[in-house]
Amino acid sequence: MENSKKTEIDNSVTEKKAFRYVPAKTLVSGYVENDYWFGKNYNMNIYRGCSHGCIYCDSRSECYHIDDFDEVKVKENALWLIERDLRSKRVKGVVGTGAMSDPYNPLEKTEELTRNALKLIDKYNFGIALATKGTLVTRDIDVFKSIQKHSPVIVKITITTADDDIARLIEPNAPVSSERFAAVRELSAAGIPVCILLMPVLPFITDNNESLMNIIKRASENGARYIYAAMGVTLRQNQKLWYYKELDRRFPGVRELYEKTYLPKSYEHISKDAKSLWDSFKIEAGRLGIITDMKKIIADYKKGYDEDLQLSFFEKPH
């Protein structure tokens, strides 16, 4: 029975498509205990590259060696590899995805690789910590709810501004912020824990109190349980050159402000108003009952599952 399933999955991802495949030997990484980033234990990326066109994206950096970054490509035999990898894990845990390529890019609507990967995560009793800007995420609420029956689930939706016009400038091919807030509302209403990733906060563009307060207000109105923020942007290598070129196109004069404010080789470009922004951000989020501390976010969305995950250490592999 398992062999017939494997053949079916193989055929579904190897038939000729209009997009390109990239070779892969494994899809689910090795186990990491107590990872600081949302408590994930494994990493998984089905796609390579991203079509959102965000002007600040760190994944453009040379160190990741992603050619033709704006073209979304598919890892070869992705679902077969994911099932093989999950079956081999002796320790259950939370699988993180969305760090390097959005799992809900336009290809996902027809290919459903993320949806089928979530079904495999459910089948083998793992949890999921998924990051996206894609509103297609709401399509898979049924699978998230099924995973919740045995393992932790958190969906992280990146929202860097509450202003749709600014979103179109800094994230030109992604759904606008109002559409992402609608996805937050739908997920939250279904009982799925949602965290807004408020990062980056772009110096001289979105690093102002009004922008942060609008995001917190909309997060609360739409049921987000958490917000995790970073009061600045990281810039390195060719990513910095790309960002500066886009600033010249979209925000004339702002590049010069960066060059006057930050050292040429600096990696972290923290807002000059970071301290006051942090203070007001934490006060307002706290007033509305939104959790902003990473350790508390992890503890909250994993609450009730920790004992089961510990017991899984002693389980035999499937």
PDB file of C-alpha atoms in Angstrom:
ATOM      1  CA  MET A   1       0.000   0.000   0.000  1.00  0.00           C
ATOM      2  CA  GLU A   2       2.808   2.410   0.914  1.00  0.00           C
ATOM      3  CA  ASN A   3       4.630   1.645  -2.354  1.00  0.00           C
ATOM      4  CA  SER A   4       1.576   2.544  -4.414  1.00  0.00           C
ATOM      5  CA  LYS A   5       1.307   5.865  -2.562  1.00  0.00           C
ATOM      6  CA  LYS A   6       4.960   6.609  -3.186  1.00  0.00           C
ATOM      7  CA  THR A   7       4.548   5.966  -6.925  1.00  0.00           C
ATOM      8  CA  GLU A   8       1.534   8.248  -7.053  1.00  0.00           C
ATOM      9  CA  ILE A   9       3.473  11.066  -5.391  1.00  0.00           C
ATOM     10  CA  ASP A  10       6.471  10.516  -7.687  1.00  0.00           C
ATOM     11  CA  ASN A  11       4.309  10.845 -10.780  1.00  0.00           C
ATOM     12  CA  SER A  12       2.620  13.992  -9.524  1.00  0.00           C
ATOM     13  CA  VAL A  13       5.866  15.930  -9.169  1.00  0.00           C
ATOM     14  CA  THR A  14       7.927  14.614 -12.078  1.00  0.00           C
ATOM     15  CA  GLU A  15       5.585  15.159 -15.025  1.00  0.00           C
ATOM     16  CA  LYS A  16       6.676  18.052 -17.241  1.00  0.00           C
ATOM     17  CA  LYS A  17       5.493  21.482 -16.136  1.00  0.00           C
ATOM     18  CA  ALA A  18       6.035  25.071 -17.262  1.00  0.00           C
ATOM     19  CA  PHE A  19       8.335  25.764 -14.312  1.00  0.00           C
ATOM     20  CA  ARG A  20      11.869  24.602 -13.556  1.00  0.00           C
ATOM     21  CA  TYR A  21      12.931  21.939 -11.083  1.00  0.00           C
ATOM     22  CA  VAL A  22      16.030  22.073  -8.922  1.00  0.00           C
ATOM     23  CA  PRO A  23      17.711  18.925  -7.578  1.00  0.00           C
ATOM     24  CA  ALA A  24      17.326  18.023  -3.916  1.00  0.00           C
ATOM     25  CA  LYS A  25      18.615  15.154  -1.791  1.00  0.00           C
ATOM     26  CA  THR A  26      16.534  15.910   1.287  1.00  0.00           C
ATOM     27  CA  LEU A  27      13.748  18.313   2.212  1.00  0.00           C
ATOM     28  CA  VAL A  28      13.339  18.059   5.990  1.00  0.00           C
ATOM     29  CA  SER A  29      16.470  19.031   7.931  1.00  0.00           C
ATOM     30  CA  GLY A  30      17.984  17.346  10.958  1.00  0.00           C
ATOM     31  CA  TYR A  31      16.548  17.808  14.443  1.00  0.00           C
ATOM     32  CA  VAL A  32      17.311  20.937  16.469  1.00  0.00           C
ATOM     33  CA  GLU A  33      16.208  21.156  20.093  1.00  0.00           C
ATOM     34  CA  ASN A  34      14.797  24.402  21.502  1.00  0.00           C
ATOM     35  CA  ASP A  35      15.448  26.528  18.424  1.00  0.00           C
ATOM     36  CA  TYR A  36      15.008  30.205  19.287  1.00  0.00           C
ATOM     37  CA  TRP A  37      12.985  30.893  16.115  1.00  0.00           C
ATOM     38  CA  PHE A  38       9.429  29.963  17.113  1.00  0.00           C
ATOM     39  CA  GLY A  39      10.633  26.734  18.706  1.00  0.00           C
ATOM     40  CA  LYS A  40      10.841  24.845  15.420  1.00  0.00           C
ATOM     41  CA  ASN A  41      12.750  21.564  15.354  1.00  0.00           C
ATOM     42  CA  TYR A  42      13.071  21.010  11.608  1.00  0.00           C
ATOM     43  CA  ASN A  43      13.294  23.145   8.456  1.00  0.00           C
ATOM     44  CA  MET A  44      11.611  22.449   5.139  1.00  0.00           C
ATOM     45  CA  ASN A  45      11.551  24.467   1.902  1.00  0.00           C
ATOM     46  CA  ILE A  46       9.706  23.019  -1.085  1.00  0.00           C
ATOM     47  CA  TYR A  47      10.213  25.960  -3.419  1.00  0.00           C
ATOM     48  CA  ARG A  48      13.315  27.959  -4.326  1.00  0.00           C
ATOM     49  CA  GLY A  49      13.223  31.654  -5.165  1.00  0.00           C
ATOM     50  CA  CYS A  50      10.317  34.043  -4.647  1.00  0.00           C
ATOM     51  CA  SER A  51       8.025  36.119  -6.853  1.00  0.00           C
ATOM     52  CA  HIS A  52       6.881  38.723  -4.295  1.00  0.00           C
ATOM     53  CA  GLY A  53       9.563  41.211  -5.370  1.00  0.00           C
ATOM     54  CA  CYS A  54      10.018  42.641  -1.859  1.00  0.00           C
ATOM     55  CA  ILE A  55      12.690  45.325  -2.106  1.00  0.00           C
ATOM     56  CA  TYR A  56      14.316  44.345   1.215  1.00  0.00           C
ATOM     57  CA  CYS A  57      14.466  40.533   0.940  1.00  0.00           C
ATOM     58  CA  ASP A  58      17.560  39.047   2.618  1.00  0.00           C
ATOM     59  CA  SER A  59      17.227  35.830   0.606  1.00  0.00           C
ATOM     60  CA  ARG A  60      18.711  37.690  -2.365  1.00  0.00           C
ATOM     61  CA  SER A  61      22.057  37.716  -0.558  1.00  0.00           C
ATOM     62  CA  GLU A  62      24.926  35.976  -2.356  1.00  0.00           C
ATOM     63  CA  CYS A  63      25.505  33.614   0.581  1.00  0.00           C
ATOM     64  CA  TYR A  64      22.319  31.684  -0.293  1.00  0.00           C
ATOM     65  CA  HIS A  65      23.445  31.012  -3.889  1.00  0.00           C
ATOM     66  CA  ILE A  66      19.963  31.353  -5.397  1.00  0.00           C
ATOM     67  CA  ASP A  67      20.194  32.041  -9.123  1.00  0.00           C
ATOM     68  CA  ASP A  68      17.329  33.878 -10.833  1.00  0.00           C
ATOM     69  CA  PHE A  69      15.837  34.635  -7.446  1.00  0.00           C
ATOM     70  CA  ASP A  70      12.577  36.119  -8.800  1.00  0.00           C
ATOM     71  CA  GLU A  71      11.729  32.875 -10.602  1.00  0.00           C
ATOM     72  CA  VAL A  72      10.044  30.317  -8.354  1.00  0.00           C
ATOM     73  CA  LYS A  73      11.397  26.801  -8.885  1.00  0.00           C
ATOM     74  CA  VAL A  74      10.326  23.477  -7.393  1.00  0.00           C
ATOM     75  CA  LYS A  75      12.513  20.979  -5.565  1.00  0.00           C
ATOM     76  CA  GLU A  76      12.555  17.693  -7.479  1.00  0.00           C
ATOM     77  CA  ASN A  77      10.554  14.807  -5.994  1.00  0.00           C
ATOM     78  CA  ALA A  78       9.564  17.116  -3.147  1.00  0.00           C
ATOM     79  CA  LEU A  79       6.679  15.136  -1.681  1.00  0.00           C
ATOM     80  CA  TRP A  80       8.466  11.805  -1.968  1.00  0.00           C
ATOM     81  CA  LEU A  81      11.495  13.274  -0.156  1.00  0.00           C
ATOM     82  CA  ILE A  82       9.336  14.857   2.555  1.00  0.00           C
ATOM     83  CA  GLU A  83       7.551  11.584   3.267  1.00  0.00           C
ATOM     84  CA  ARG A  84      10.837   9.678   3.337  1.00  0.00           C
ATOM     85  CA  ASP A  85      12.403  12.276   5.653  1.00  0.00           C
ATOM     86  CA  LEU A  86       9.461  12.404   8.059  1.00  0.00           C
ATOM     87  CA  ARG A  87       9.251   8.628   8.286  1.00  0.00           C
ATOM     88  CA  SER A  88      12.917   8.463   9.239  1.00  0.00           C
ATOM     89  CA  LYS A  89      12.686  10.940  12.151  1.00  0.00           C
ATOM     90  CA  ARG A  90      12.881   9.353  15.593  1.00  0.00           C
ATOM     91  CA  VAL A  91      11.824  12.544  17.352  1.00  0.00           C
ATOM     92  CA  LYS A  92       8.562  14.335  16.660  1.00  0.00           C
ATOM     93  CA  GLY A  93       8.578  18.114  16.585  1.00  0.00           C
ATOM     94  CA  VAL A  94       7.593  21.269  14.751  1.00  0.00           C
ATOM     95  CA  VAL A  95       8.537  21.638  11.098  1.00  0.00           C
ATOM     96  CA  GLY A  96       9.269  25.215  10.042  1.00  0.00           C
ATOM     97  CA  THR A  97       8.735  26.398   6.477  1.00  0.00           C
ATOM     98  CA  GLY A  98       8.693  29.709   4.628  1.00  0.00           C
ATOM     99  CA  ALA A  99      12.094  31.061   5.660  1.00  0.00           C
ATOM    100  CA  MET A 100      13.694  31.088   2.201  1.00  0.00           C
ATOM    101  CA  SER A 101      10.730  30.916  -0.174  1.00  0.00           C
ATOM    102  CA  ASP A 102       7.057  31.612   0.404  1.00  0.00           C
ATOM    103  CA  PRO A 103       5.129  28.329   0.546  1.00  0.00           C
ATOM    104  CA  TYR A 104       2.083  30.109  -0.926  1.00  0.00           C
ATOM    105  CA  ASN A 105       3.630  31.550  -4.079  1.00  0.00           C
ATOM    106  CA  PRO A 106       1.492  31.593  -7.274  1.00  0.00           C
ATOM    107  CA  LEU A 107       2.604  28.075  -8.282  1.00  0.00           C
ATOM    108  CA  GLU A 108       1.066  26.658  -5.133  1.00  0.00           C
ATOM    109  CA  LYS A 109      -2.461  27.396  -6.339  1.00  0.00           C
ATOM    110  CA  THR A 110      -2.189  24.736  -9.032  1.00  0.00           C
ATOM    111  CA  GLU A 111       0.580  22.461  -7.754  1.00  0.00           C
ATOM    112  CA  GLU A 112      -0.610  22.137  -4.118  1.00  0.00           C
ATOM    113  CA  LEU A 113       2.817  20.986  -2.943  1.00  0.00           C
ATOM    114  CA  THR A 114       2.547  22.898   0.331  1.00  0.00           C
ATOM    115  CA  ARG A 115      -0.928  21.512   0.955  1.00  0.00           C
ATOM    116  CA  ASN A 116       0.225  17.948   0.321  1.00  0.00           C
ATOM    117  CA  ALA A 117       3.325  18.483   2.469  1.00  0.00           C
ATOM    118  CA  LEU A 118       1.052  19.636   5.300  1.00  0.00           C
ATOM    119  CA  LYS A 119      -0.979  16.462   4.867  1.00  0.00           C
ATOM    120  CA  LEU A 120       2.214  14.419   5.259  1.00  0.00           C
ATOM    121  CA  ILE A 121       3.147  16.422   8.364  1.00  0.00           C
ATOM    122  CA  ASP A 122      -0.296  15.579   9.700  1.00  0.00           C
ATOM    123  CA  LYS A 123       0.012  11.907   8.722  1.00  0.00           C
ATOM    124  CA  TYR A 124       3.279  11.479  10.625  1.00  0.00           C
ATOM    125  CA  ASN A 125       2.188  13.526  13.663  1.00  0.00           C
ATOM    126  CA  PHE A 126       4.476  16.541  13.371  1.00  0.00           C
ATOM    127  CA  GLY A 127       3.641  20.176  14.063  1.00  0.00           C
ATOM    128  CA  ILE A 128       4.006  23.154  11.734  1.00  0.00           C
ATOM    129  CA  ALA A 129       5.347  26.709  12.019  1.00  0.00           C
ATOM    130  CA  LEU A 130       4.654  28.311   8.660  1.00  0.00           C
ATOM    131  CA  ALA A 131       5.571  31.814   7.447  1.00  0.00           C
ATOM    132  CA  THR A 132       3.957  33.494   4.452  1.00  0.00           C
ATOM    133  CA  LYS A 133       2.705  36.666   2.815  1.00  0.00           C
ATOM    134  CA  GLY A 134       0.296  34.602   0.719  1.00  0.00           C
ATOM    135  CA  THR A 135      -3.432  34.732   1.373  1.00  0.00           C
ATOM    136  CA  LEU A 136      -3.828  31.253  -0.154  1.00  0.00           C
ATOM    137  CA  VAL A 137      -2.862  29.996   3.304  1.00  0.00           C
ATOM    138  CA  THR A 138      -6.550  30.100   4.302  1.00  0.00           C
ATOM    139  CA  ARG A 139      -7.264  27.318   1.792  1.00  0.00           C
ATOM    140  CA  ASP A 140      -5.479  24.886   4.109  1.00  0.00           C
ATOM    141  CA  ILE A 141      -7.298  25.672   7.346  1.00  0.00           C
ATOM    142  CA  ASP A 142      -8.745  22.164   7.300  1.00  0.00           C
ATOM    143  CA  VAL A 143      -5.254  20.613   7.354  1.00  0.00           C
ATOM    144  CA  PHE A 144      -4.006  23.002  10.060  1.00  0.00           C
ATOM    145  CA  LYS A 145      -6.975  22.021  12.216  1.00  0.00           C
ATOM    146  CA  SER A 146      -6.224  18.342  11.673  1.00  0.00           C
ATOM    147  CA  ILE A 147      -2.569  18.836  12.690  1.00  0.00           C
ATOM    148  CA  GLN A 148      -3.740  20.721  15.796  1.00  0.00           C
ATOM    149  CA  LYS A 149      -5.349  17.562  17.095  1.00  0.00           C
ATOM    150  CA  HIS A 150      -1.908  16.105  17.856  1.00  0.00           C
ATOM    151  CA  SER A 151       0.767  18.816  17.445  1.00  0.00           C
ATOM    152  CA  PRO A 152       1.398  22.569  17.712  1.00  0.00           C
ATOM    153  CA  VAL A 153       0.463  24.866  14.841  1.00  0.00           C
ATOM    154  CA  ILE A 154       1.408  28.499  14.289  1.00  0.00           C
ATOM    155  CA  VAL A 155       0.925  30.530  11.114  1.00  0.00           C
ATOM    156  CA  LYS A 156       3.115  33.616  10.764  1.00  0.00           C
ATOM    157  CA  ILE A 157       1.964  36.275   8.316  1.00  0.00           C
ATOM    158  CA  THR A 158       4.434  39.032   7.481  1.00  0.00           C
ATOM    159  CA  ILE A 159       2.849  42.489   7.574  1.00  0.00           C
ATOM    160  CA  THR A 160       5.279  45.419   7.478  1.00  0.00           C
ATOM    161  CA  THR A 161       2.755  48.227   7.020  1.00  0.00           C
ATOM    162  CA  ALA A 162      -0.990  48.731   7.380  1.00  0.00           C
ATOM    163  CA  ASP A 163      -0.944  51.059   4.362  1.00  0.00           C
ATOM    164  CA  ASP A 164      -1.756  49.237   1.108  1.00  0.00           C
ATOM    165  CA  ASP A 165      -0.097  51.946  -0.993  1.00  0.00           C
ATOM    166  CA  ILE A 166       3.211  51.540   0.854  1.00  0.00           C
ATOM    167  CA  ALA A 167       2.855  47.753   0.693  1.00  0.00           C
ATOM    168  CA  ARG A 168       2.592  47.980  -3.108  1.00  0.00           C
ATOM    169  CA  LEU A 169       5.868  49.913  -3.176  1.00  0.00           C
ATOM    170  CA  ILE A 170       7.930  47.700  -0.870  1.00  0.00           C
ATOM    171  CA  GLU A 171       6.274  44.307  -1.621  1.00  0.00           C
ATOM    172  CA  PRO A 172       5.013  44.889  -5.174  1.00  0.00           C
ATOM    173  CA  ASN A 173       3.904  41.366  -6.124  1.00  0.00           C
ATOM    174  CA  ALA A 174       2.591  40.187  -2.748  1.00  0.00           C
ATOM    175  CA  PRO A 175      -1.025  40.505  -1.588  1.00  0.00           C
ATOM    176  CA  VAL A 176      -1.568  43.951  -0.072  1.00  0.00           C
ATOM    177  CA  SER A 177      -1.720  44.334   3.692  1.00  0.00           C
ATOM    178  CA  SER A 178      -5.518  44.552   3.913  1.00  0.00           C
ATOM    179  CA  GLU A 179      -5.757  41.157   2.203  1.00  0.00           C
ATOM    180  CA  ARG A 180      -3.229  39.696   4.614  1.00  0.00           C
ATOM    181  CA  PHE A 181      -5.164  41.074   7.588  1.00  0.00           C
ATOM    182  CA  ALA A 182      -8.268  39.371   6.163  1.00  0.00           C
ATOM    183  CA  ALA A 183      -6.315  36.087   6.120  1.00  0.00           C
ATOM    184  CA  VAL A 184      -5.311  36.701   9.755  1.00  0.00           C
ATOM    185  CA  ARG A 185      -8.976  37.121  10.632  1.00  0.00           C
ATOM    186  CA  GLU A 186     -10.047  33.933   8.834  1.00  0.00           C
ATOM    187  CA  LEU A 187      -7.302  31.822  10.393  1.00  0.00           C
ATOM    188  CA  SER A 188      -7.893  33.239  13.864  1.00  0.00           C
ATOM    189  CA  ALA A 189     -11.646  32.680  13.603  1.00  0.00           C
ATOM    190  CA  ALA A 190     -10.898  29.027  12.817  1.00  0.00           C
ATOM    191  CA  GLY A 191      -8.831  28.720  15.998  1.00  0.00           C
ATOM    192  CA  ILE A 192      -5.399  28.748  14.305  1.00  0.00           C
ATOM    193  CA  PRO A 193      -2.784  30.713  16.333  1.00  0.00           C
ATOM    194  CA  VAL A 194      -1.531  33.586  14.147  1.00  0.00           C
ATOM    195  CA  CYS A 195       1.587  35.690  14.607  1.00  0.00           C
ATOM    196  CA  ILE A 196       2.173  38.852  12.616  1.00  0.00           C
ATOM    197  CA  LEU A 197       5.824  39.167  11.626  1.00  0.00           C
ATOM    198  CA  LEU A 198       6.390  42.905  11.785  1.00  0.00           C
ATOM    199  CA  MET A 199       9.738  42.795  10.057  1.00  0.00           C
ATOM    200  CA  PRO A 200      11.536  44.523   8.674  1.00  0.00           C
ATOM    201  CA  VAL A 201      10.678  47.992   9.927  1.00  0.00           C
ATOM    202  CA  LEU A 202      12.319  50.125   7.260  1.00  0.00           C
ATOM    203  CA  PRO A 203      14.221  53.207   8.454  1.00  0.00           C
ATOM    204  CA  PHE A 204      12.843  56.458   7.019  1.00  0.00           C
ATOM    205  CA  ILE A 205       9.852  54.615   5.496  1.00  0.00           C
ATOM    206  CA  THR A 206       7.882  52.635   8.106  1.00  0.00           C
ATOM    207  CA  ASP A 207       9.797  53.389  11.326  1.00  0.00           C
ATOM    208  CA  ASN A 208       7.272  55.743  12.840  1.00  0.00           C
ATOM    209  CA  ASN A 209       4.854  55.411  15.714  1.00  0.00           C
ATOM    210  CA  GLU A 210       1.761  55.887  13.563  1.00  0.00           C
ATOM    211  CA  SER A 211       2.716  52.969  11.319  1.00  0.00           C
ATOM    212  CA  LEU A 212       3.339  50.624  14.273  1.00  0.00           C
ATOM    213  CA  MET A 213       0.148  51.630  16.091  1.00  0.00           C
ATOM    214  CA  ASN A 214      -1.927  51.007  12.963  1.00  0.00           C
ATOM    215  CA  ILE A 215      -0.503  47.496  12.618  1.00  0.00           C
ATOM    216  CA  ILE A 216      -1.139  46.690  16.284  1.00  0.00           C
ATOM    217  CA  LYS A 217      -4.694  48.020  16.026  1.00  0.00           C
ATOM    218  CA  ARG A 218      -5.453  45.985  12.920  1.00  0.00           C
ATOM    219  CA  ALA A 219      -3.790  42.906  14.423  1.00  0.00           C
ATOM    220  CA  SER A 220      -6.052  43.123  17.453  1.00  0.00           C
ATOM    221  CA  GLU A 221      -9.179  43.727  15.382  1.00  0.00           C
ATOM    222  CA  ASN A 222      -8.457  40.650  13.276  1.00  0.00           C
ATOM    223  CA  GLY A 223      -7.634  38.271  16.103  1.00  0.00           C
ATOM    224  CA  ALA A 224      -3.847  37.932  15.892  1.00  0.00           C
ATOM    225  CA  ARG A 225      -2.533  36.364  19.085  1.00  0.00           C
ATOM    226  CA  TYR A 226       1.090  37.422  18.630  1.00  0.00           C
ATOM    227  CA  ILE A 227       3.280  40.063  16.950  1.00  0.00           C
ATOM    228  CA  TYR A 228       7.013  39.621  16.593  1.00  0.00           C
ATOM    229  CA  ALA A 229       8.896  42.715  15.478  1.00  0.00           C
ATOM    230  CA  ALA A 230      12.363  43.910  14.440  1.00  0.00           C
ATOM    231  CA  MET A 231      12.987  47.664  14.432  1.00  0.00           C
ATOM    232  CA  GLY A 232      15.239  47.804  11.403  1.00  0.00           C
ATOM    233  CA  VAL A 233      16.432  45.948   8.319  1.00  0.00           C
ATOM    234  CA  THR A 234      19.462  43.772   7.535  1.00  0.00           C
ATOM    235  CA  LEU A 235      21.408  44.595   4.382  1.00  0.00           C
ATOM    236  CA  ARG A 236      24.396  42.784   2.926  1.00  0.00           C
ATOM    237  CA  GLN A 237      26.166  42.009  -0.320  1.00  0.00           C
ATOM    238  CA  ASN A 238      24.112  42.240  -3.513  1.00  0.00           C
ATOM    239  CA  GLN A 239      20.903  42.493  -1.457  1.00  0.00           C
ATOM    240  CA  LYS A 240      22.001  45.961  -0.298  1.00  0.00           C
ATOM    241  CA  LEU A 241      22.729  47.045  -3.880  1.00  0.00           C
ATOM    242  CA  TRP A 242      19.276  45.813  -4.942  1.00  0.00           C
ATOM    243  CA  TYR A 243      17.597  47.620  -2.038  1.00  0.00           C
ATOM    244  CA  TYR A 244      19.359  50.904  -2.763  1.00  0.00           C
ATOM    245  CA  LYS A 245      18.436  50.670  -6.439  1.00  0.00           C
ATOM    246  CA  GLU A 246      14.783  50.125  -5.494  1.00  0.00           C
ATOM    247  CA  LEU A 247      14.885  53.024  -3.020  1.00  0.00           C
ATOM    248  CA  ASP A 248      16.041  55.303  -5.821  1.00  0.00           C
ATOM    249  CA  ARG A 249      13.099  54.141  -7.950  1.00  0.00           C
ATOM    250  CA  ARG A 250      10.384  54.173  -5.312  1.00  0.00           C
ATOM    251  CA  PHE A 251      11.523  56.542  -2.545  1.00  0.00           C
ATOM    252  CA  PRO A 252      13.776  59.229  -4.075  1.00  0.00           C
ATOM    253  CA  GLY A 253      16.185  60.717  -1.551  1.00  0.00           C
ATOM    254  CA  VAL A 254      15.882  57.936   1.041  1.00  0.00           C
ATOM    255  CA  ARG A 255      19.037  56.156  -0.109  1.00  0.00           C
ATOM    256  CA  GLU A 256      21.045  59.249   0.785  1.00  0.00           C
ATOM    257  CA  LEU A 257      19.587  59.161   4.305  1.00  0.00           C
ATOM    258  CA  TYR A 258      20.819  55.565   4.699  1.00  0.00           C
ATOM    259  CA  GLU A 259      24.280  56.477   3.472  1.00  0.00           C
ATOM    260  CA  LYS A 260      24.491  59.382   5.926  1.00  0.00           C
ATOM    261  CA  THR A 261      23.165  57.364   8.875  1.00  0.00           C
ATOM    262  CA  TYR A 262      24.836  53.948   8.602  1.00  0.00           C
ATOM    263  CA  LEU A 263      28.404  52.792   8.101  1.00  0.00           C
ATOM    264  CA  PRO A 264      29.077  51.410   4.594  1.00  0.00           C
ATOM    265  CA  LYS A 265      29.751  47.858   5.829  1.00  0.00           C
ATOM    266  CA  SER A 266      27.084  47.719   8.528  1.00  0.00           C
ATOM    267  CA  TYR A 267      24.775  44.698   8.374  1.00  0.00           C
ATOM    268  CA  GLU A 268      22.035  45.780  10.762  1.00  0.00           C
ATOM    269  CA  HIS A 269      20.378  49.079   9.928  1.00  0.00           C
ATOM    270  CA  ILE A 270      18.447  49.764  13.119  1.00  0.00           C
ATOM    271  CA  SER A 271      15.962  52.618  13.225  1.00  0.00           C
ATOM    272  CA  LYS A 272      17.380  55.717  14.897  1.00  0.00           C
ATOM    273  CA  ASP A 273      14.113  55.807  16.883  1.00  0.00           C
ATOM    274  CA  ALA A 274      14.271  52.135  17.851  1.00  0.00           C
ATOM    275  CA  LYS A 275      14.117  52.636  21.624  1.00  0.00           C
ATOM    276  CA  SER A 276      11.039  54.858  21.623  1.00  0.00           C
ATOM    277  CA  LEU A 277       9.364  52.651  19.004  1.00  0.00           C
ATOM    278  CA  TRP A 278      10.005  49.519  21.091  1.00  0.00           C
ATOM    279  CA  ASP A 279       8.629  51.185  24.205  1.00  0.00           C
ATOM    280  CA  SER A 280       5.386  52.320  22.578  1.00  0.00           C
ATOM    281  CA  PHE A 281       5.032  49.039  20.654  1.00  0.00           C
ATOM    282  CA  LYS A 282       5.281  46.894  23.793  1.00  0.00           C
ATOM    283  CA  ILE A 283       2.949  49.093  25.807  1.00  0.00           C
ATOM    284  CA  GLU A 284       0.209  49.153  23.175  1.00  0.00           C
ATOM    285  CA  ALA A 285       0.481  45.459  22.286  1.00  0.00           C
ATOM    286  CA  GLY A 286       0.418  44.570  25.982  1.00  0.00           C
ATOM    287  CA  ARG A 287      -2.650  46.736  26.529  1.00  0.00           C
ATOM    288  CA  LEU A 288      -4.468  44.782  23.825  1.00  0.00           C
ATOM    289  CA  GLY A 289      -3.323  41.398  25.139  1.00  0.00           C
ATOM    290  CA  ILE A 290      -1.019  40.620  22.214  1.00  0.00           C
ATOM    291  CA  ILE A 291       2.102  38.596  23.088  1.00  0.00           C
ATOM    292  CA  THR A 292       5.373  39.990  21.675  1.00  0.00           C
ATOM    293  CA  ASP A 293       8.107  38.069  23.519  1.00  0.00           C
ATOM    294  CA  MET A 294       9.480  35.080  21.590  1.00  0.00           C
ATOM    295  CA  LYS A 295       9.753  32.735  24.575  1.00  0.00           C
ATOM    296  CA  LYS A 296       6.179  33.526  25.582  1.00  0.00           C
ATOM    297  CA  ILE A 297       4.938  33.037  22.012  1.00  0.00           C
ATOM    298  CA  ILE A 298       6.557  29.594  21.867  1.00  0.00           C
ATOM    299  CA  ALA A 299       5.206  28.593  25.266  1.00  0.00           C
ATOM    300  CA  ASP A 300       1.699  29.761  24.356  1.00  0.00           C
ATOM    301  CA  TYR A 301       1.259  28.062  20.974  1.00  0.00           C
ATOM    302  CA  LYS A 302       2.880  24.835  22.244  1.00  0.00           C
ATOM    303  CA  LYS A 303       0.855  24.796  25.442  1.00  0.00           C
ATOM    304  CA  GLY A 304      -0.666  21.384  26.017  1.00  0.00           C
ATOM    305  CA  TYR A 305       1.574  19.640  23.489  1.00  0.00           C
ATOM    306  CA  ASP A 306       4.975  19.614  25.212  1.00  0.00           C
ATOM    307  CA  GLU A 307       4.429  16.362  27.106  1.00  0.00           C
ATOM    308  CA  ASP A 308       3.312  14.520  23.975  1.00  0.00           C
ATOM    309  CA  LEU A 309       6.339  15.805  22.044  1.00  0.00           C
ATOM    310  CA  GLN A 310       8.695  14.636  24.798  1.00  0.00           C
ATOM    311  CA  LEU A 311       7.126  11.186  24.839  1.00  0.00           C
ATOM    312  CA  SER A 312       7.649  10.928  21.065  1.00  0.00           C
ATOM    313  CA  PHE A 313      11.415  10.797  21.656  1.00  0.00           C
ATOM    314  CA  PHE A 314      10.992   7.175  22.675  1.00  0.00           C
ATOM    315  CA  GLU A 315       8.847   6.195  19.696  1.00  0.00           C
ATOM    316  CA  LYS A 316      10.204   3.985  16.993  1.00  0.00           C
ATOM    317  CA  PRO A 317      10.404   5.414  13.461  1.00  0.00           C
ATOM    318  CA  HIS A 318       7.506   4.663  11.118  1.00  0.00           C
TER     319      HIS A 318
END
